[in-house]
Amino acid sequence: MILILLTLASILMFFLEHDAQPKTFKSVYDSLWWGIDKYLTATGGEDVNPITPAEKFLAGFIGILGVEMFALPAGIIASGFIEEIENNKLKKELIQLETKLIHAFSIEYFVPVMNKKKVLNLSHLSRKWLSLEDIKYKMGISESSLMQVCSFSKKLRLKNIKLNEINTVGLKFVNTNRTYGQCIKRNSKITIVNLYPFIQPYFGHFSMAISEILQANYISNKMYNPVSLLKENQLNMVNNNQYFETLNLHPALAEIKNDISSLKQDDGLIIFMVNAGSNEYLMQFNIGGDKSSNSFDNGLYFSDKDKLENYYNKAKSVTDKYEMLIGKHATVGKPDNNHVVNYIQSITKNNVLMLHVNVSILKKDAVEYYQYVSDFADIFKD
């Protein structure tokens, strides 16, 4: 393209300028040499300029055309290459930083916590939290770098949590294998379902730890919340009519419905965990009975009442230990018709227990927190 344009311009130059400057533009070859020297590179030849109006216009037009066709695109392409190189460099740095932070979640430096997790066979379980202070002062990572890696990573999420009435910022590790969060299939008779981790800090870690002790199947929503500030994360995973529909399903709901149906077991138990308020009840058992009934008689979700009473009695020994209350539909009852529990029970035909957990225990110090994990898991051990 460059040679064609240069050749045509040189031929026109010869015919337009030859009569005015016969010594300079003696032939088309001389005109071509002039064009190379003028528009492509300086060869050290004589500085000659056109003098006829037509050739001045032609020379100016070719100069402008050359800038538009070659100089500007070359600059844009070079800038693009530089930007791509910088982006690749930044991506490598963020991947390294992400790896460093994820590794930190596997480190417990407080010996009593290490010992407690070891006793419970939870040494492999990640920490529930990395404080901003630890990240800044023990790992040497700035807040701006942390913001960058969290924007880049799908496994790290910043959280603002109130601890001891003080707002505290920290980092949460989000391990996902589904669009909605996580599904672990262990071919167990027990399945734990928790759809509140995206809303309630530490609740996902708590239910995951219990599932690890029981070696139970596990389903967890870590991505969606109906009141999320991010539009792409706005979805009600608990109350949704799409659980009872078959067409035009949200991909996350279609996936979790498939996972729920695949985990049904003969004589299976599904524990649906609910985050409850900080009150006098450590936990409440809800099987879809009447609110304030203090009875399992009219419950819809749990047919094996003997097994249920056994679980309840063991749970009561736990609440007595902590001098707190346990309720049978005390302040809770049958959920709305579009609640996921209704879908779970209808599709699996398993016993389903909605276990309402006092969220205040989630913010206990680590040793006490893991003791609660152990006590809750013991309720459902055979």
Coordinates of C-alpha atoms in Angstrom, one line a residue:
M1 CA 0.0 0.0 0.0
I2 CA 2.8 2.4 0.9
L3 CA 4.8 1.6 -2.3
I4 CA 1.7 2.0 -4.5
L5 CA 0.8 5.4 -2.9
L6 CA 4.4 6.6 -3.1
T7 CA 4.8 5.5 -6.8
L8 CA 1.6 7.2 -7.9
A9 CA 2.5 10.4 -6.0
S10 CA 6.0 10.3 -7.6
I11 CA 4.6 10.0 -11.1
L12 CA 2.2 12.8 -10.5
M13 CA 5.1 14.9 -9.0
F14 CA 7.2 14.3 -12.2
F15 CA 4.5 15.5 -14.6
L16 CA 3.5 18.5 -12.4
E17 CA 6.9 19.7 -11.4
H18 CA 9.3 18.6 -14.3
D19 CA 8.7 21.7 -16.3
A20 CA 9.2 24.0 -13.3
Q21 CA 12.3 22.2 -11.9
P22 CA 13.8 20.1 -14.8
K23 CA 17.2 19.7 -13.1
T24 CA 15.6 18.3 -9.9
F25 CA 12.8 16.2 -11.3
K26 CA 14.6 14.8 -14.4
S27 CA 12.8 11.5 -14.4
V28 CA 10.2 9.4 -12.6
Y29 CA 13.1 7.7 -10.8
D30 CA 14.3 11.1 -9.4
S31 CA 10.7 11.9 -8.3
L32 CA 10.5 8.5 -6.6
W33 CA 13.8 9.1 -4.7
W34 CA 12.5 12.5 -3.7
G35 CA 9.3 10.9 -2.3
I36 CA 11.2 8.4 -0.3
D37 CA 13.4 11.1 1.2
K38 CA 10.5 13.3 1.9
Y39 CA 7.9 11.0 3.3
L40 CA 9.5 7.8 4.5
T41 CA 13.0 8.6 5.8
A42 CA 15.8 11.2 5.5
T43 CA 18.4 9.8 3.1
G44 CA 20.6 12.9 3.2
G45 CA 19.7 14.1 -0.3
E46 CA 19.2 17.7 -1.4
D47 CA 16.4 19.5 0.3
V48 CA 14.0 20.2 -2.6
N49 CA 10.4 21.5 -2.3
P50 CA 7.7 21.8 -4.9
I51 CA 7.1 25.3 -6.2
T52 CA 4.0 24.9 -8.4
P53 CA 0.6 25.4 -6.7
A54 CA -0.7 22.1 -8.0
E55 CA 2.4 20.2 -6.7
K56 CA 2.3 22.0 -3.3
F57 CA -1.3 20.9 -2.9
L58 CA -0.4 17.3 -3.9
A59 CA 2.6 17.3 -1.5
G60 CA 0.5 18.6 1.4
F61 CA -2.3 16.1 0.6
I62 CA 0.1 13.2 0.6
G63 CA 1.7 14.3 3.8
I64 CA -1.6 14.5 5.6
L65 CA -2.7 11.2 4.1
G66 CA 0.5 9.6 5.2
V67 CA 0.0 10.7 8.8
E68 CA -3.6 9.5 8.8
M69 CA -2.9 6.2 7.2
F70 CA 0.4 5.2 8.8
A71 CA 1.6 7.5 11.6
L72 CA -1.6 7.6 13.7
P73 CA -2.4 3.8 13.3
A74 CA 1.2 3.0 14.2
G75 CA 1.0 5.0 17.4
I76 CA -2.3 3.4 18.3
I77 CA -1.0 -0.1 17.7
A78 CA 2.1 0.7 19.7
S79 CA 0.0 2.1 22.5
G80 CA -2.2 -1.1 22.4
F81 CA 0.9 -3.3 22.6
I82 CA 2.2 -1.4 25.6
E83 CA -1.2 -1.5 27.3
E84 CA -1.5 -5.3 26.8
I85 CA 2.0 -5.8 28.2
E86 CA 1.1 -3.7 31.3
N87 CA -2.2 -5.6 31.7
N88 CA -0.4 -9.0 31.5
K89 CA 2.1 -7.8 34.1
L90 CA -0.7 -6.5 36.4
K91 CA -2.6 -9.8 36.0
K92 CA 0.5 -11.9 37.0
E93 CA 1.0 -9.6 40.0
L94 CA -2.7 -10.0 41.0
I95 CA -2.5 -13.8 40.6
Q96 CA 0.5 -14.0 42.8
L97 CA -1.1 -11.7 45.4
E98 CA -4.3 -13.8 45.3
T99 CA -2.3 -17.0 45.8
K100 CA -0.5 -15.4 48.8
L101 CA -3.8 -14.4 50.4
I102 CA -5.5 -17.7 49.9
H103 CA -2.5 -19.5 51.4
A104 CA -2.8 -17.2 54.5
F105 CA -6.3 -18.7 55.1
S106 CA -4.7 -22.1 55.8
I107 CA -2.5 -20.6 58.6
E108 CA -3.6 -20.6 62.2
Y109 CA -1.0 -18.9 64.4
F110 CA -2.9 -19.1 67.7
V111 CA -1.9 -22.4 69.3
P112 CA -5.2 -23.0 71.2
V113 CA -7.1 -22.6 68.0
M114 CA -4.7 -25.0 66.2
N115 CA -5.2 -27.6 68.9
K116 CA -8.9 -27.3 68.9
K117 CA -9.1 -27.7 65.1
K118 CA -6.8 -30.7 65.3
V119 CA -9.0 -32.4 67.9
L120 CA -12.0 -31.9 65.6
N121 CA -10.1 -33.1 62.5
L122 CA -10.6 -29.6 61.0
S123 CA -6.9 -28.7 60.6
H124 CA -7.5 -28.5 56.8
L125 CA -10.4 -26.1 57.2
S126 CA -9.6 -22.5 56.2
R127 CA -9.8 -19.7 58.6
K128 CA -13.2 -18.0 58.7
W129 CA -11.7 -14.5 58.5
L130 CA -8.5 -12.5 57.7
S131 CA -8.5 -9.1 59.4
L132 CA -7.4 -6.0 57.6
E133 CA -4.8 -5.5 60.3
D134 CA -3.2 -8.9 59.7
I135 CA -3.2 -8.3 55.9
K136 CA -1.5 -4.9 56.3
Y137 CA 0.9 -5.4 59.1
K138 CA 1.7 -9.2 59.0
M139 CA 1.6 -9.7 55.3
G140 CA 2.7 -6.2 54.1
I141 CA -0.2 -5.8 51.6
S142 CA -1.6 -2.3 51.2
E143 CA -5.3 -1.5 51.2
S144 CA -5.1 -0.3 47.6
S145 CA -3.5 -3.6 46.5
L146 CA -6.1 -5.5 48.5
M147 CA -8.9 -3.6 46.7
Q148 CA -7.3 -4.4 43.4
V149 CA -7.0 -8.2 44.0
C150 CA -10.6 -8.4 45.4
S151 CA -11.9 -6.7 42.2
F152 CA -9.9 -9.3 40.2
S153 CA -10.5 -12.4 42.3
K154 CA -13.6 -14.6 42.4
K155 CA -12.3 -16.3 45.6
L156 CA -11.7 -13.3 47.9
R157 CA -14.4 -11.0 49.2
L158 CA -14.1 -7.9 51.5
K159 CA -16.5 -7.8 54.3
N160 CA -17.5 -5.1 56.8
I161 CA -18.5 -6.7 60.1
K162 CA -19.4 -5.3 63.5
L163 CA -17.3 -6.9 66.3
N164 CA -17.8 -5.7 69.8
E165 CA -19.8 -2.8 68.5
I166 CA -16.9 -1.7 66.2
N167 CA -17.1 -1.9 62.4
T168 CA -14.2 -4.1 61.3
V169 CA -13.1 -4.8 57.7
G170 CA -11.6 -8.1 56.7
L171 CA -11.3 -10.7 54.0
K172 CA -13.4 -13.8 53.4
F173 CA -12.3 -16.8 51.3
V174 CA -15.0 -17.9 48.9
N175 CA -14.5 -21.4 47.6
T176 CA -17.0 -22.1 44.8
N177 CA -17.7 -24.9 42.3
R178 CA -21.2 -23.8 41.3
T179 CA -22.7 -20.6 39.9
Y180 CA -24.6 -20.1 43.1
G181 CA -21.7 -21.2 45.4
Q182 CA -20.7 -24.7 46.5
C183 CA -22.0 -28.3 46.3
I184 CA -20.1 -31.2 48.0
K185 CA -21.4 -34.7 47.4
R186 CA -20.2 -37.3 49.8
N187 CA -22.9 -39.9 49.4
S188 CA -24.0 -39.3 52.9
K189 CA -27.4 -39.8 54.5
I190 CA -27.1 -36.2 55.9
T191 CA -27.2 -33.1 53.7
I192 CA -26.6 -29.6 55.1
V193 CA -28.1 -26.7 53.1
N194 CA -27.3 -23.1 53.9
L195 CA -28.5 -20.4 51.6
Y196 CA -27.6 -17.5 53.9
P197 CA -23.8 -17.2 53.8
F198 CA -23.8 -14.4 51.3
I199 CA -26.0 -12.4 53.8
Q200 CA -24.7 -13.5 57.2
P201 CA -20.9 -13.3 58.0
Y202 CA -19.3 -16.5 59.2
F203 CA -22.5 -18.5 58.8
G204 CA -21.2 -20.3 55.7
H205 CA -17.9 -21.2 57.5
F206 CA -20.0 -22.5 60.5
S207 CA -22.2 -24.8 58.4
M208 CA -19.2 -26.0 56.4
A209 CA -17.3 -26.9 59.5
I210 CA -20.3 -29.0 60.8
S211 CA -20.6 -30.7 57.4
E212 CA -16.9 -31.6 57.6
I213 CA -17.2 -33.2 61.0
L214 CA -20.3 -35.1 59.9
Q215 CA -18.9 -35.8 56.5
A216 CA -22.3 -34.7 55.2
N217 CA -23.3 -33.5 51.8
Y218 CA -23.2 -29.7 51.6
I219 CA -25.0 -27.0 49.6
S220 CA -24.2 -23.4 50.1
N221 CA -25.2 -20.1 48.4
K222 CA -22.3 -17.8 48.3
M223 CA -23.2 -15.5 45.5
Y224 CA -26.8 -14.2 45.7
N225 CA -28.8 -11.9 47.9
P226 CA -32.1 -10.1 47.0
V227 CA -30.8 -6.9 48.5
S228 CA -27.2 -7.0 47.1
L229 CA -25.8 -3.6 46.0
L230 CA -24.6 -5.4 42.9
K231 CA -27.4 -5.9 40.4
E232 CA -25.9 -9.1 39.0
N233 CA -26.0 -10.6 42.5
Q234 CA -29.6 -9.8 43.2
L235 CA -31.6 -13.0 43.5
N236 CA -33.7 -14.5 46.2
M237 CA -32.4 -18.1 46.7
V238 CA -34.8 -18.8 49.7
N239 CA -38.2 -17.6 48.6
N240 CA -38.6 -18.0 44.8
N241 CA -41.5 -19.2 42.7
Q242 CA -39.0 -20.6 40.2
Y243 CA -38.4 -23.6 42.5
F244 CA -41.8 -24.9 41.4
E245 CA -41.5 -24.0 37.7
T246 CA -39.6 -25.7 34.8
L247 CA -39.2 -23.0 32.2
N248 CA -37.1 -19.8 32.0
L249 CA -35.3 -20.6 35.2
H250 CA -32.4 -18.5 36.5
P251 CA -29.2 -20.5 35.8
A252 CA -28.3 -20.6 39.5
L253 CA -31.8 -21.8 40.5
A254 CA -31.7 -24.5 37.8
E255 CA -28.4 -25.7 39.0
I256 CA -29.3 -25.8 42.7
K257 CA -32.5 -27.6 41.9
N258 CA -30.5 -30.2 40.1
D259 CA -28.1 -30.6 43.0
I260 CA -30.9 -30.9 45.6
S261 CA -32.6 -33.7 43.6
S262 CA -29.3 -35.5 43.1
L263 CA -28.6 -35.7 46.9
K264 CA -31.8 -37.4 48.0
Q265 CA -31.2 -40.6 50.0
D266 CA -33.4 -43.3 51.3
D267 CA -34.1 -42.4 54.9
G268 CA -32.1 -39.2 54.4
L269 CA -31.9 -36.1 56.6
I270 CA -31.7 -32.6 55.3
I271 CA -30.7 -29.9 57.7
F272 CA -31.7 -26.4 56.4
M273 CA -29.8 -23.9 58.4
V274 CA -31.3 -20.5 59.1
N275 CA -29.6 -17.4 60.6
A276 CA -31.7 -16.3 63.6
G277 CA -31.5 -13.2 65.7
S278 CA -29.5 -12.7 68.9
N279 CA -32.0 -13.6 71.6
E280 CA -32.5 -16.1 74.4
Y281 CA -32.8 -19.1 72.0
L282 CA -29.5 -20.8 71.1
M283 CA -31.4 -22.7 68.4
Q284 CA -34.9 -23.6 67.3
F285 CA -36.2 -26.7 65.6
N286 CA -38.7 -26.0 62.8
I287 CA -40.4 -28.7 60.8
G288 CA -43.2 -26.6 59.3
G289 CA -45.5 -26.6 62.3
D290 CA -47.6 -23.8 63.8
K291 CA -45.7 -20.9 65.3
S292 CA -45.7 -20.9 69.1
S293 CA -47.1 -24.5 69.1
N294 CA -44.1 -25.8 71.1
S295 CA -44.9 -29.2 69.5
F296 CA -43.8 -31.3 66.5
D297 CA -47.2 -32.9 66.2
N298 CA -48.4 -30.8 63.3
G299 CA -45.1 -30.5 61.5
L300 CA -45.0 -31.2 57.8
Y301 CA -41.4 -31.9 57.0
F302 CA -40.2 -34.6 59.4
S303 CA -42.1 -37.9 59.5
D304 CA -39.8 -39.8 61.8
K305 CA -40.8 -38.2 65.1
D306 CA -38.8 -40.6 67.2
K307 CA -35.6 -39.6 65.5
L308 CA -36.5 -36.0 65.7
E309 CA -37.1 -36.2 69.4
N310 CA -33.7 -37.8 69.8
Y311 CA -32.1 -34.9 68.0
Y312 CA -34.1 -32.5 70.0
N313 CA -33.0 -34.0 73.4
K314 CA -29.4 -33.9 72.4
A315 CA -29.8 -30.3 71.3
K316 CA -31.4 -29.4 74.6
S317 CA -28.3 -30.8 76.4
V318 CA -26.3 -28.3 74.4
T319 CA -28.5 -25.4 75.1
D320 CA -28.5 -26.3 78.8
K321 CA -24.7 -26.3 78.7
Y322 CA -24.7 -22.7 77.6
E323 CA -27.7 -21.7 79.8
M324 CA -29.8 -20.8 76.8
L325 CA -33.1 -21.9 75.4
I326 CA -34.2 -24.3 72.7
G327 CA -37.5 -24.0 70.9
K328 CA -40.0 -26.1 69.1
H329 CA -41.6 -23.6 66.7
A330 CA -41.3 -21.1 69.6
T331 CA -41.0 -18.0 67.4
V332 CA -40.9 -19.7 64.0
G333 CA -43.3 -21.8 61.9
K334 CA -44.2 -23.0 58.5
P335 CA -42.5 -20.8 55.8
D336 CA -44.2 -19.3 52.8
N337 CA -45.4 -21.6 50.0
N338 CA -42.6 -20.5 47.6
H339 CA -39.9 -21.3 50.2
V340 CA -37.1 -23.6 49.0
V341 CA -37.7 -26.0 51.9
N342 CA -41.1 -26.9 50.4
Y343 CA -39.3 -27.8 47.2
I344 CA -36.6 -29.8 49.0
Q345 CA -39.1 -31.8 50.9
S346 CA -41.3 -32.5 47.9
I347 CA -38.5 -33.5 45.6
T348 CA -36.4 -35.6 48.0
K349 CA -39.2 -37.0 50.3
N350 CA -36.5 -36.9 53.1
N351 CA -36.9 -35.7 56.6
V352 CA -36.2 -31.9 56.6
L353 CA -35.3 -29.9 59.7
M354 CA -35.0 -26.1 59.6
L355 CA -32.4 -25.4 62.2
H356 CA -32.5 -21.7 63.3
V357 CA -29.1 -20.7 64.8
N358 CA -28.5 -17.8 67.1
V359 CA -26.0 -15.7 65.0
S360 CA -24.3 -14.3 68.1
I361 CA -22.2 -17.5 68.4
L362 CA -20.6 -16.9 65.0
K363 CA -18.7 -13.9 66.4
K364 CA -17.3 -15.7 69.5
D365 CA -13.5 -16.0 69.9
A366 CA -12.1 -18.8 67.7
V367 CA -11.7 -21.5 70.4
E368 CA -15.3 -21.0 71.7
Y369 CA -16.6 -20.8 68.2
Y370 CA -15.2 -24.2 67.3
Q371 CA -16.6 -25.6 70.5
Y372 CA -20.1 -24.5 69.2
V373 CA -19.3 -26.2 65.9
S374 CA -18.5 -29.4 67.7
D375 CA -21.6 -29.3 69.9
F376 CA -23.9 -28.6 67.0
A377 CA -22.3 -31.5 65.0
D378 CA -22.7 -33.9 67.9
I379 CA -26.5 -33.4 67.8
F380 CA -26.7 -35.3 64.5
K381 CA -24.1 -38.0 65.0
D382 CA -25.5 -41.5 65.2

